[in-house]
mmCIF file of C-alpha atoms in Angstrom:
data_model
loop_
_atom_site.group_PDB
_atom_site.id
_atom_site.type_symbol
_atom_site.label_atom_id
_atom_site.label_comp_id
_atom_site.label_asym_id
_atom_site.label_seq_id
_atom_site.Cartn_x
_atom_site.Cartn_y
_atom_site.Cartn_z
ATOM 1 C CA ALA A 784 -9.709 -4.873 -14.836
ATOM 2 C CA GLN A 785 -8.255 -6.315 -11.599
ATOM 3 C CA THR A 786 -9.547 -6.901 -8.370
ATOM 4 C CA VAL A 787 -8.077 -8.069 -4.896
ATOM 5 C CA THR A 788 -10.950 -9.120 -2.188
ATOM 6 C CA GLN A 789 -10.464 -9.895 1.366
ATOM 7 C CA SER A 790 -13.527 -11.517 2.974
ATOM 8 C CA GLN A 791 -12.418 -11.293 6.415
ATOM 9 C CA PRO A 792 -12.495 -7.845 7.716
ATOM 10 C CA GLU A 793 -11.103 -8.688 11.044
ATOM 11 C CA MET A 794 -9.523 -11.875 12.575
ATOM 12 C CA SER A 795 -8.107 -12.625 15.820
ATOM 13 C CA VAL A 796 -5.611 -15.096 17.202
ATOM 14 C CA GLN A 797 -4.322 -15.930 20.539
ATOM 15 C CA GLU A 798 -0.257 -15.450 21.036
ATOM 16 C CA ALA A 799 1.616 -18.263 19.389
ATOM 17 C CA GLU A 800 -0.967 -19.809 17.751
ATOM 18 C CA THR A 801 -1.572 -19.400 14.072
ATOM 19 C CA VAL A 802 -3.775 -18.009 11.953
ATOM 20 C CA THR A 803 -4.310 -17.918 7.856
ATOM 21 C CA LEU A 804 -5.989 -14.529 6.199
ATOM 22 C CA SER A 805 -7.611 -15.213 3.075
ATOM 23 C CA CYS A 806 -7.390 -13.538 -0.334
ATOM 24 C CA THR A 807 -8.659 -13.949 -3.905
ATOM 25 C CA TYR A 808 -7.993 -11.803 -6.863
ATOM 26 C CA ASP A 809 -8.937 -11.993 -10.405
ATOM 27 C CA THR A 810 -6.977 -10.801 -13.425
ATOM 28 C CA SER A 811 -6.624 -11.555 -17.054
ATOM 29 C CA GLU A 812 -2.952 -11.077 -16.892
ATOM 30 C CA SER A 813 -0.490 -14.132 -16.990
ATOM 31 C CA ASP A 814 2.260 -12.055 -15.291
ATOM 32 C CA TYR A 815 1.688 -10.578 -12.049
ATOM 33 C CA TYR A 816 2.990 -10.144 -8.606
ATOM 34 C CA LEU A 817 1.143 -10.659 -4.937
ATOM 35 C CA PHE A 818 1.871 -9.018 -1.723
ATOM 36 C CA TRP A 819 0.858 -9.051 1.619
ATOM 37 C CA TYR A 820 2.012 -5.509 2.949
ATOM 38 C CA LYS A 821 1.364 -5.222 7.108
ATOM 39 C CA GLN A 822 -0.059 -1.598 8.761
ATOM 40 C CA PRO A 823 0.646 -1.268 12.299
ATOM 41 C CA PRO A 824 -1.674 1.517 14.120
ATOM 42 C CA SER A 825 -0.088 4.610 13.348
ATOM 43 C CA ARG A 826 2.950 3.295 11.729
ATOM 44 C CA GLN A 827 4.223 2.819 8.500
ATOM 45 C CA MET A 828 2.610 0.266 5.917
ATOM 46 C CA ILE A 829 5.486 -2.296 5.362
ATOM 47 C CA LEU A 830 6.097 -5.397 2.741
ATOM 48 C CA VAL A 831 5.466 -8.711 4.487
ATOM 49 C CA ILE A 832 6.025 -10.869 1.786
ATOM 50 C CA ARG A 833 5.972 -11.300 -2.296
ATOM 51 C CA GLN A 834 5.306 -14.070 -4.583
ATOM 52 C CA GLU A 835 5.768 -13.897 -8.308
ATOM 53 C CA ALA A 836 2.573 -15.548 -10.078
ATOM 54 C CA TYR A 837 4.985 -17.955 -12.650
ATOM 55 C CA LYS A 838 6.735 -19.412 -9.095
ATOM 56 C CA GLN A 839 4.944 -22.718 -8.275
ATOM 57 C CA GLN A 840 6.720 -22.679 -4.673
ATOM 58 C CA ASN A 841 5.162 -20.663 -2.026
ATOM 59 C CA ALA A 842 7.043 -17.847 -0.677
ATOM 60 C CA THR A 843 7.888 -17.968 3.274
ATOM 61 C CA GLU A 844 9.592 -15.031 5.245
ATOM 62 C CA ASN A 845 10.382 -16.528 8.800
ATOM 63 C CA ARG A 846 7.321 -16.893 10.436
ATOM 64 C CA PHE A 847 5.187 -15.559 7.662
ATOM 65 C CA SER A 848 4.182 -18.004 4.563
ATOM 66 C CA VAL A 849 1.522 -18.257 1.822
ATOM 67 C CA ASN A 850 -0.517 -20.733 -0.005
ATOM 68 C CA PHE A 851 -0.674 -19.419 -3.570
ATOM 69 C CA GLN A 852 -3.444 -21.277 -5.627
ATOM 70 C CA LYS A 853 -3.209 -19.899 -9.267
ATOM 71 C CA ALA A 854 -5.596 -21.727 -10.753
ATOM 72 C CA ALA A 855 -8.070 -21.066 -8.042
ATOM 73 C CA LYS A 856 -6.535 -17.128 -7.758
ATOM 74 C CA SER A 857 -6.064 -17.690 -4.124
ATOM 75 C CA PHE A 858 -3.156 -16.311 -2.013
ATOM 76 C CA SER A 859 -3.754 -16.465 1.761
ATOM 77 C CA LEU A 860 -0.934 -15.393 4.124
ATOM 78 C CA LYS A 861 -0.257 -18.004 7.443
ATOM 79 C CA ILE A 862 1.252 -16.410 10.126
ATOM 80 C CA SER A 863 2.896 -18.971 12.525
ATOM 81 C CA ASP A 864 3.504 -18.545 16.445
ATOM 82 C CA SER A 865 1.810 -15.378 16.278
ATOM 83 C CA GLN A 866 3.163 -12.295 18.285
ATOM 84 C CA LEU A 867 1.786 -9.070 19.880
ATOM 85 C CA GLY A 868 3.838 -7.301 17.266
ATOM 86 C CA ASP A 869 1.749 -8.910 14.470
ATOM 87 C CA ALA A 870 -1.447 -6.988 15.170
ATOM 88 C CA ALA A 871 -1.930 -4.813 12.286
ATOM 89 C CA MET A 872 -4.099 -4.654 8.986
ATOM 90 C CA TYR A 873 -2.827 -6.500 6.687
ATOM 91 C CA PHE A 874 -3.524 -5.874 2.641
ATOM 92 C CA CYS A 875 -3.370 -8.320 -0.035
ATOM 93 C CA ALA A 876 -1.905 -6.698 -3.149
ATOM 94 C CA LEU A 877 -1.818 -7.395 -7.007
ATOM 95 C CA ALA A 878 0.701 -6.056 -9.069
ATOM 96 C CA ASP A 879 0.044 -6.073 -12.874
ATOM 97 C CA THR A 880 3.030 -5.892 -14.891
ATOM 98 C CA ASN A 881 1.141 -4.121 -17.896
ATOM 99 C CA ALA A 882 -0.773 -1.669 -16.023
ATOM 100 C CA GLY A 883 2.021 -0.567 -14.253
ATOM 101 C CA LYS A 884 0.238 -0.279 -10.701
ATOM 102 C CA SER A 885 -0.944 -1.876 -7.828
ATOM 103 C CA THR A 886 -4.625 -2.963 -6.594
ATOM 104 C CA PHE A 887 -5.152 -3.270 -3.092
ATOM 105 C CA GLY A 888 -7.715 -5.350 -1.292
ATOM 106 C CA ASP A 889 -9.955 -3.991 1.548
ATOM 107 C CA GLY A 890 -7.406 -5.273 4.228
ATOM 108 C CA THR A 891 -7.916 -7.218 7.314
ATOM 109 C CA THR A 892 -7.492 -5.980 10.988
ATOM 110 C CA LEU A 893 -5.485 -8.772 12.986
ATOM 111 C CA THR A 894 -5.853 -8.887 16.919
ATOM 112 C CA VAL A 895 -3.539 -10.987 19.101
ATOM 113 C CA LYS A 896 -4.799 -12.061 22.485
ATOM 114 C CA PRO A 897 -2.110 -12.073 24.921
ATOM 115 C CA GLU B 1197 12.980 1.275 7.321
ATOM 116 C CA ALA B 1198 12.576 2.627 3.899
ATOM 117 C CA ASP B 1199 13.617 6.036 3.899
ATOM 118 C CA ILE B 1200 10.461 7.600 2.197
ATOM 119 C CA TYR B 1201 9.003 10.873 4.171
ATOM 120 C CA GLN B 1202 5.757 12.755 4.629
ATOM 121 C CA THR B 1203 5.195 15.572 6.114
ATOM 122 C CA PRO B 1204 3.337 17.063 7.895
ATOM 123 C CA ARG B 1205 2.405 14.212 9.773
ATOM 124 C CA TYR B 1206 -0.789 15.947 11.206
ATOM 125 C CA LEU B 1207 -2.505 18.918 9.777
ATOM 126 C CA VAL B 1208 -5.817 20.172 10.826
ATOM 127 C CA ILE B 1209 -7.022 23.356 8.730
ATOM 128 C CA GLY B 1210 -9.795 25.205 7.886
ATOM 129 C CA THR B 1211 -12.072 24.822 4.819
ATOM 130 C CA GLY B 1212 -10.916 26.743 2.084
ATOM 131 C CA LYS B 1213 -7.213 26.674 2.639
ATOM 132 C CA LYS B 1214 -4.676 25.616 0.198
ATOM 133 C CA ILE B 1215 -1.981 23.000 1.385
ATOM 134 C CA THR B 1216 0.747 20.947 0.068
ATOM 135 C CA LEU B 1217 1.615 17.367 1.182
ATOM 136 C CA GLU B 1218 5.160 16.687 0.898
ATOM 137 C CA CYS B 1219 6.652 13.496 -0.075
ATOM 138 C CA SER B 1220 10.391 12.960 -0.494
ATOM 139 C CA GLN B 1221 12.454 9.623 -0.953
ATOM 140 C CA THR B 1222 15.870 9.106 -0.962
ATOM 141 C CA MET B 1223 16.148 5.816 -2.961
ATOM 142 C CA GLY B 1224 16.199 7.231 -6.372
ATOM 143 C CA HIS B 1225 13.197 5.665 -7.020
ATOM 144 C CA ASP B 1226 11.661 6.753 -10.447
ATOM 145 C CA LYS B 1227 7.720 5.603 -9.454
ATOM 146 C CA MET B 1228 5.861 7.465 -6.697
ATOM 147 C CA TYR B 1229 2.475 7.041 -5.806
ATOM 148 C CA TRP B 1230 -0.103 8.853 -3.666
ATOM 149 C CA TYR B 1231 -2.780 6.691 -2.074
ATOM 150 C CA GLN B 1232 -6.150 7.999 0.005
ATOM 151 C CA GLN B 1233 -7.037 5.901 2.717
ATOM 152 C CA ASP B 1234 -9.751 6.601 5.542
ATOM 153 C CA PRO B 1235 -9.390 5.271 9.185
ATOM 154 C CA GLY B 1236 -8.686 1.476 8.901
ATOM 155 C CA MET B 1237 -9.888 1.144 5.371
ATOM 156 C CA GLU B 1238 -8.758 0.360 1.801
ATOM 157 C CA LEU B 1239 -5.930 2.083 -0.114
ATOM 158 C CA HIS B 1240 -7.265 4.234 -3.065
ATOM 159 C CA LEU B 1241 -4.789 4.954 -5.544
ATOM 160 C CA ILE B 1242 -5.204 8.792 -6.359
ATOM 161 C CA HIS B 1243 -1.999 10.041 -8.364
ATOM 162 C CA TYR B 1244 1.177 8.281 -9.321
ATOM 163 C CA SER B 1245 4.327 9.292 -11.823
ATOM 164 C CA TYR B 1246 6.693 7.172 -13.645
ATOM 165 C CA GLY B 1247 9.510 9.667 -13.141
ATOM 166 C CA VAL B 1248 10.423 13.393 -13.692
ATOM 167 C CA ASN B 1249 7.645 15.804 -15.535
ATOM 168 C CA SER B 1250 5.616 12.598 -15.495
ATOM 169 C CA THR B 1251 1.912 12.338 -13.477
ATOM 170 C CA GLU B 1252 -0.827 10.212 -13.795
ATOM 171 C CA LYS B 1253 -4.321 9.996 -12.217
ATOM 172 C CA GLY B 1254 -5.575 6.949 -10.307
ATOM 173 C CA ASP B 1255 -8.476 4.798 -9.888
ATOM 174 C CA LEU B 1256 -10.042 7.385 -7.598
ATOM 175 C CA SER B 1257 -11.212 10.797 -8.607
ATOM 176 C CA SER B 1258 -9.339 13.566 -6.712
ATOM 177 C CA GLU B 1259 -9.402 17.240 -6.793
ATOM 178 C CA SER B 1260 -5.889 17.418 -5.851
ATOM 179 C CA THR B 1261 -2.982 17.973 -8.007
ATOM 180 C CA VAL B 1262 0.601 16.600 -7.826
ATOM 181 C CA SER B 1263 4.116 17.493 -9.293
ATOM 182 C CA ARG B 1264 7.406 15.946 -10.207
ATOM 183 C CA ILE B 1265 9.992 18.148 -10.896
ATOM 184 C CA ARG B 1266 12.826 16.140 -9.067
ATOM 185 C CA THR B 1267 13.026 12.508 -8.938
ATOM 186 C CA GLU B 1268 13.119 12.364 -4.901
ATOM 187 C CA HIS B 1269 10.270 14.766 -4.422
ATOM 188 C CA PHE B 1270 6.357 14.568 -5.211
ATOM 189 C CA PRO B 1271 4.239 16.610 -3.530
ATOM 190 C CA LEU B 1272 0.474 16.586 -3.628
ATOM 191 C CA THR B 1273 -1.658 20.024 -3.138
ATOM 192 C CA LEU B 1274 -5.128 20.722 -2.651
ATOM 193 C CA GLU B 1275 -6.288 24.317 -3.931
ATOM 194 C CA SER B 1276 -8.970 24.501 -1.828
ATOM 195 C CA ALA B 1277 -9.697 22.056 1.389
ATOM 196 C CA ARG B 1278 -13.030 20.480 1.939
ATOM 197 C CA PRO B 1279 -14.054 18.485 4.818
ATOM 198 C CA SER B 1280 -14.691 15.832 2.428
ATOM 199 C CA HIS B 1281 -10.799 15.690 1.941
ATOM 200 C CA THR B 1282 -10.580 14.751 5.767
ATOM 201 C CA SER B 1283 -8.298 11.320 5.466
ATOM 202 C CA GLN B 1284 -5.069 9.677 5.561
ATOM 203 C CA TYR B 1285 -2.962 10.261 2.408
ATOM 204 C CA LEU B 1286 0.357 7.731 2.354
ATOM 205 C CA CYS B 1287 3.057 8.695 -0.477
ATOM 206 C CA ALA B 1288 5.049 5.126 -1.881
ATOM 207 C CA SER B 1289 8.024 4.640 -4.093
ATOM 208 C CA SER B 1290 9.315 2.251 -5.963
ATOM 209 C CA GLU B 1291 12.430 1.181 -8.528
ATOM 210 C CA THR B 1292 12.051 1.023 -12.186
ATOM 211 C CA ILE B 1293 12.857 -2.400 -12.313
ATOM 212 C CA ARG B 1294 11.683 -4.259 -9.125
ATOM 213 C CA TRP B 1295 8.524 -1.573 -9.167
ATOM 214 C CA GLU B 1296 6.000 -4.134 -7.859
ATOM 215 C CA THR B 1297 7.193 -3.866 -4.468
ATOM 216 C CA GLN B 1298 5.959 -0.324 -3.021
ATOM 217 C CA TYR B 1299 7.612 1.646 -0.068
ATOM 218 C CA PHE B 1300 5.466 3.469 1.590
ATOM 219 C CA GLY B 1301 6.025 6.848 3.860
ATOM 220 C CA PRO B 1302 4.258 6.980 7.226
ATOM 221 C CA GLY B 1303 1.490 9.272 6.307
ATOM 222 C CA THR B 1304 -0.080 12.308 6.590
ATOM 223 C CA ARG B 1305 -3.638 12.739 8.726
ATOM 224 C CA LEU B 1306 -5.746 15.312 7.143
ATOM 225 C CA LEU B 1307 -8.398 17.058 8.963
ATOM 226 C CA VAL B 1308 -10.041 19.781 7.267
ATOM 227 C CA LEU B 1309 -12.991 21.718 9.537
#
């Protein structure tokens, strides 16, 4: 069985500052993918960033980057220059290629203060 | 934005009624999913499908049923709604090859009185 743990139910950040959301996971598979999804209030869930486990280089998407520590099974999301539109619930997810489905963490609610 | 649609967006219904939540996608994705999510809480996979005529139960036991007669359509049915079914239901789809990345619909918020 695979698990995804987000230990921070809520986080807040000042506009233009940087915030890091934590995620740890457990899987016995060697081939898997990790994701961060964003769910704004009353809006559609969208993909923020994706990381293939076989890649050592950390994924980046504009202001969003990850710190992928495979040995520690850690996958944190860093948001730089936070904007009001970043306020949302963020879900960490693990996709196991053998199981063919994803496991989601409990989510972290991010508040951005003006 | 992803081309995946859910109707209705909001539904308030009485106990015992039969309801069907619609989900359609125009991306030609083979894999589709239904998640149940209480407000501000985690997602629970309740059903998924690998393609036409394929349906599988997810991690969370659910009294709902699904069907997949057409690639683009994956409806979820509750034969007799109960207050315990009150939740948000999210539909998602993914490609066959790059199945790991899911595209989500806007969700249906269901309230059973």
